[in-house]
Coordinates of N, CA and C in Angstrom, one line a residue:
X189 N -82.9 -90.2 43.9 CA -83.4 -89.1 43.8 C -82.1 -88.2 43.4
X190 N -81.9 -87.9 41.9 CA -80.8 -86.7 41.4 C -80.9 -85.9 42.9
X191 N -79.2 -85.0 43.3 CA -79.4 -84.3 44.1 C -80.0 -82.7 44.1
X192 N -79.7 -82.0 42.4 CA -80.4 -81.3 41.8 C -82.5 -81.2 42.0
X193 N -83.0 -82.5 41.8 CA -84.1 -82.6 41.9 C -84.1 -82.6 43.6
X194 N -83.9 -83.0 44.2 CA -84.2 -83.1 45.7 C -84.2 -81.7 46.0
X195 N -83.2 -80.8 45.8 CA -83.2 -79.7 45.8 C -84.4 -78.9 45.1
X196 N -84.6 -78.7 44.5 CA -85.9 -78.2 43.8 C -87.3 -79.0 44.2
X197 N -87.1 -80.2 44.6 CA -88.6 -80.0 45.4 C -88.7 -79.6 46.6
X198 N -87.5 -79.2 47.2 CA -87.6 -78.6 48.6 C -87.6 -77.1 48.1
X199 N -87.6 -76.6 47.1 CA -87.7 -75.4 47.0 C -89.3 -75.1 46.5
X200 N -89.7 -76.0 45.7 CA -91.0 -76.1 45.7 C -91.8 -76.3 46.2
X201 N -91.8 -76.4 47.5 CA -92.8 -76.9 48.6 C -92.5 -75.7 49.3
X202 N -91.6 -74.6 49.0 CA -91.5 -73.2 50.1 C -92.4 -72.7 49.1
X203 N -92.5 -72.6 47.7 CA -93.9 -72.1 46.8 C -94.8 -72.2 47.3
X204 N -95.3 -72.9 47.7 CA -96.6 -73.1 48.8 C -97.5 -73.6 47.3
X205 N -97.2 -74.2 46.1 CA -98.1 -74.2 45.1 C -98.2 -73.2 43.9
X206 N -97.9 -72.0 44.3 CA -97.9 -70.6 43.3 C -97.3 -70.4 42.3
X207 N -95.7 -71.9 42.5 CA -94.9 -72.1 41.2 C -94.4 -73.1 41.2
X208 N -93.8 -73.7 40.0 CA -92.9 -74.9 40.3 C -91.2 -74.5 39.3
X209 N -90.2 -75.4 40.3 CA -89.6 -75.2 39.0 C -88.8 -76.5 38.9
X210 N -88.4 -76.6 37.6 CA -87.9 -78.0 37.6 C -86.8 -78.2 36.6
X211 N -85.6 -78.7 36.8 CA -84.4 -79.0 36.1 C -84.5 -79.9 35.1
X212 N -84.6 -79.4 33.9 CA -84.4 -79.9 32.3 C -83.2 -81.3 32.5
X213 N -82.3 -79.8 32.2 CA -80.8 -80.8 31.4 C -79.7 -80.0 32.3
X214 N -78.8 -80.6 33.2 CA -77.7 -79.9 33.8 C -76.4 -80.6 33.3
X215 N -75.6 -80.3 32.0 CA -74.4 -80.9 31.4 C -73.7 -79.7 30.8
X216 N -72.7 -80.6 30.5 CA -71.5 -79.6 29.2 C -71.6 -78.1 29.8
X217 N -71.6 -77.4 30.6 CA -72.2 -76.4 30.9 C -73.2 -75.4 30.6
X218 N -74.1 -76.6 30.3 CA -75.5 -75.4 29.9 C -76.4 -76.1 31.3
X219 N -77.2 -75.4 31.6 CA -78.3 -75.8 32.3 C -79.7 -75.3 31.8
X220 N -80.6 -76.2 32.2 CA -81.9 -75.9 31.5 C -82.9 -76.1 32.7
X221 N -83.7 -75.1 32.8 CA -84.8 -75.3 34.1 C -86.1 -74.9 33.3
X222 N -86.9 -75.3 33.8 CA -88.9 -74.7 33.3 C -89.3 -74.2 34.7
X223 N -90.1 -73.0 34.7 CA -90.7 -73.0 35.9 C -92.6 -72.4 35.3
X224 N -93.0 -72.4 36.0 CA -94.5 -73.1 35.9 C -95.5 -71.8 36.8
X225 N -96.1 -71.0 36.7 CA -96.9 -69.9 37.4 C -98.1 -70.0 37.5
X226 N -98.6 -70.8 38.8 CA -100.0 -71.6 39.1 C -100.7 -70.0 39.4
X227 N -99.9 -69.1 40.7 CA -100.4 -67.7 41.0 C -100.2 -66.8 40.6
X228 N -101.1 -66.1 39.5 CA -100.7 -64.8 38.4 C -100.0 -63.4 39.3
X229 N -100.6 -63.8 40.7 CA -100.2 -62.6 41.9 C -99.2 -62.9 41.5
X230 N -98.4 -63.5 41.6 CA -96.7 -64.1 42.4 C -95.7 -63.1 41.5
X231 N -94.8 -62.4 41.7 CA -93.8 -61.9 41.2 C -92.6 -63.3 41.0
X232 N -92.7 -63.2 39.7 CA -91.9 -64.6 39.3 C -89.9 -63.9 39.6
X233 N -90.1 -62.9 39.1 CA -88.5 -61.9 38.7 C -87.4 -62.3 40.0
X234 N -87.7 -62.3 41.1 CA -86.9 -62.8 42.2 C -86.6 -64.4 42.4
X235 N -87.5 -65.3 41.9 CA -88.3 -66.6 42.1 C -86.4 -67.3 41.5
X236 N -86.0 -66.6 40.1 CA -85.7 -67.4 39.3 C -83.7 -67.3 40.1
X237 N -83.7 -65.9 40.4 CA -82.1 -66.6 41.2 C -81.8 -67.0 42.8
X238 N -83.6 -66.8 43.0 CA -83.1 -67.8 44.1 C -83.4 -69.1 44.1
X239 N -84.1 -69.6 43.0 CA -83.8 -70.6 42.5 C -82.1 -71.7 42.1
X240 N -81.8 -70.8 41.3 CA -80.3 -70.9 40.9 C -79.7 -70.9 42.4
X241 N -80.0 -70.6 43.1 CA -79.4 -70.1 44.6 C -79.5 -71.3 45.1
X242 N -80.7 -72.0 45.9 CA -81.1 -73.2 46.2 C -80.3 -74.2 45.6
X243 N -80.2 -74.4 44.6 CA -79.2 -75.6 43.8 C -78.3 -75.3 43.9
X244 N -77.7 -74.2 44.4 CA -75.9 -74.1 44.3 C -75.8 -73.8 42.8
X245 N -75.9 -73.4 41.8 CA -75.6 -73.5 40.4 C -75.6 -72.1 40.2
X246 N -74.3 -71.7 40.0 CA -73.9 -70.4 39.6 C -74.1 -70.3 37.7
X247 N -74.6 -68.8 37.5 CA -74.8 -68.9 36.3 C -74.1 -67.2 36.0
X248 N -73.9 -67.7 34.5 CA -72.9 -66.1 33.7 C -73.6 -65.8 32.8
X249 N -75.0 -66.4 32.3 CA -75.8 -65.7 30.9 C -76.8 -66.7 31.3
X250 N -77.9 -65.6 31.2 CA -79.5 -66.6 31.4 C -80.3 -65.8 30.5
X251 N -80.6 -67.1 29.7 CA -81.9 -66.4 28.6 C -83.2 -67.3 29.2
X252 N -84.3 -66.2 29.2 CA -85.6 -66.5 29.8 C -86.9 -66.2 28.4
X253 N -87.7 -67.4 28.6 CA -88.6 -66.8 27.3 C -89.5 -67.9 28.1
X254 N -91.0 -67.1 27.2 CA -92.0 -68.0 27.2 C -92.3 -69.0 26.6
X255 N -92.9 -70.3 26.6 CA -93.1 -71.2 26.2 C -94.5 -71.7 25.4
X256 N -94.8 -72.5 24.4 CA -96.0 -73.1 24.3 C -96.7 -74.4 25.7
X257 N -97.7 -74.3 25.5 CA -97.9 -75.8 26.1 C -97.1 -77.2 25.3
X258 N -97.3 -77.1 24.6 CA -96.5 -78.1 24.0 C -94.8 -78.4 24.0
X259 N -94.2 -76.9 24.0 CA -92.9 -77.1 24.3 C -92.7 -77.2 25.4
X260 N -93.5 -76.7 26.9 CA -93.4 -77.1 28.0 C -93.6 -78.6 28.3
X261 N -94.5 -79.6 28.0 CA -94.6 -80.6 28.0 C -93.5 -81.7 27.1
X262 N -92.7 -81.4 26.4 CA -91.4 -81.5 25.8 C -90.2 -81.5 27.0
X263 N -90.5 -80.0 27.5 CA -89.2 -79.8 28.5 C -89.7 -80.7 29.5
X264 N -90.7 -81.1 30.0 CA -91.1 -82.1 31.5 C -90.6 -83.7 30.7
X265 N -91.1 -84.3 29.7 CA -90.2 -85.4 29.2 C -89.0 -85.6 29.3
X266 N -88.0 -84.2 28.4 CA -86.7 -84.6 29.0 C -86.7 -84.8 30.4
X267 N -87.0 -83.8 31.3 CA -86.9 -83.9 33.0 C -87.0 -84.8 33.0
X268 N -88.0 -85.4 32.8 CA -88.2 -87.2 33.4 C -87.0 -87.7 32.6
X269 N -86.8 -88.2 31.5 CA -85.6 -88.9 30.7 C -84.8 -88.6 31.5
X270 N -84.0 -87.6 32.4 CA -82.9 -87.0 32.4 C -82.9 -87.6 34.2
X271 N -83.8 -87.7 34.7 CA -84.3 -88.1 36.2 C -84.2 -86.9 36.9
X272 N -84.8 -85.5 36.5 CA -84.9 -84.5 37.1 C -85.6 -84.8 38.1
X273 N -87.2 -85.4 37.0 CA -88.4 -84.9 37.7 C -88.8 -87.1 37.5
X274 N -89.7 -87.7 38.5 CA -90.0 -88.9 38.5 C -90.8 -89.3 37.7
X275 N -92.0 -88.4 37.1 CA -92.6 -88.7 35.6 C -93.7 -87.3 35.8
X276 N -93.0 -87.4 33.9 CA -93.7 -86.3 33.6 C -95.4 -86.1 33.6
X277 N -96.0 -86.8 33.7 CA -97.5 -87.0 33.7 C -97.9 -86.9 34.8
X278 N -97.2 -87.4 35.9 CA -97.6 -86.8 37.2 C -97.5 -85.3 37.6
X279 N -96.5 -84.7 37.1 CA -96.4 -83.6 37.3 C -97.2 -82.1 36.7
X280 N -97.7 -83.2 35.3 CA -98.8 -82.2 34.4 C -100.1 -82.4 35.4
X281 N -100.2 -83.9 35.8 CA -101.8 -83.6 37.1 C -101.7 -82.6 37.8
X282 N -100.5 -82.5 38.7 CA -100.5 -81.6 39.8 C -100.2 -80.6 39.5
X283 N -100.3 -79.8 38.1 CA -100.4 -78.7 37.6 C -101.8 -78.2 36.9
X284 N -102.5 -79.2 37.1 CA -103.7 -79.0 36.4 C -103.4 -78.9 34.7
X285 N -102.6 -79.8 34.9 CA -102.7 -79.6 32.8 C -102.7 -81.0 31.9
X286 N -103.0 -82.1 33.0 CA -103.2 -83.0 32.4 C -104.4 -82.8 31.1
X287 N -105.6 -82.6 31.6 CA -106.6 -83.0 30.6 C -106.1 -82.1 29.1
X288 N -105.2 -81.0 29.2 CA -105.2 -80.4 28.6 C -104.5 -80.9 27.0
X289 N -103.2 -82.0 28.1 CA -102.2 -82.4 26.8 C -102.9 -84.1 26.3
X290 N -103.1 -85.1 27.5 CA -103.9 -85.8 27.2 C -103.3 -86.7 26.5
X291 N -101.8 -86.8 25.7 CA -101.1 -87.1 24.6 C -101.4 -88.9 25.1
X292 N -101.4 -89.5 26.2 CA -101.4 -91.0 26.5 C -102.6 -91.8 27.0
X293 N -103.4 -91.1 26.7 CA -105.0 -91.8 26.9 C -104.6 -92.6 28.1
X294 N -104.2 -91.5 29.4 CA -104.5 -92.5 30.5 C -105.6 -93.3 31.0
X295 N -106.9 -92.5 30.5 CA -107.9 -92.9 31.2 C -108.8 -94.1 29.8
X296 N -108.3 -94.2 29.4 CA -108.6 -94.8 28.0 C -108.7 -96.7 28.8
X297 N -110.0 -96.8 28.0 CA -110.2 -98.5 28.7 C -110.6 -99.1 27.1
X298 N -110.2 -100.5 27.2 CA -111.2 -101.0 25.9 C -112.4 -102.1 26.8

């Protein structure tokens, strides 16, 4: 497991299922991450700097935006391809979003 992935996993455990952070890409001076908030009462603003600090990543410019479910799935797929998460489908299941996406027909049987 990648060191950034291991640090992300440790950070996520501390959030106790209220939110999840994932590294998508870290190369060429660019760091891309995503966050999913499950508990609407959780204040996410202090979590972003806490996450980058936990990873040991120093940022000079931050851009945050809300994205669609489709874009979030694409980001998870990229994170999986880059070995920052083990399996994007497993993450979608953990986030209770797999039923909305169902792009791979995992329950389909002949």
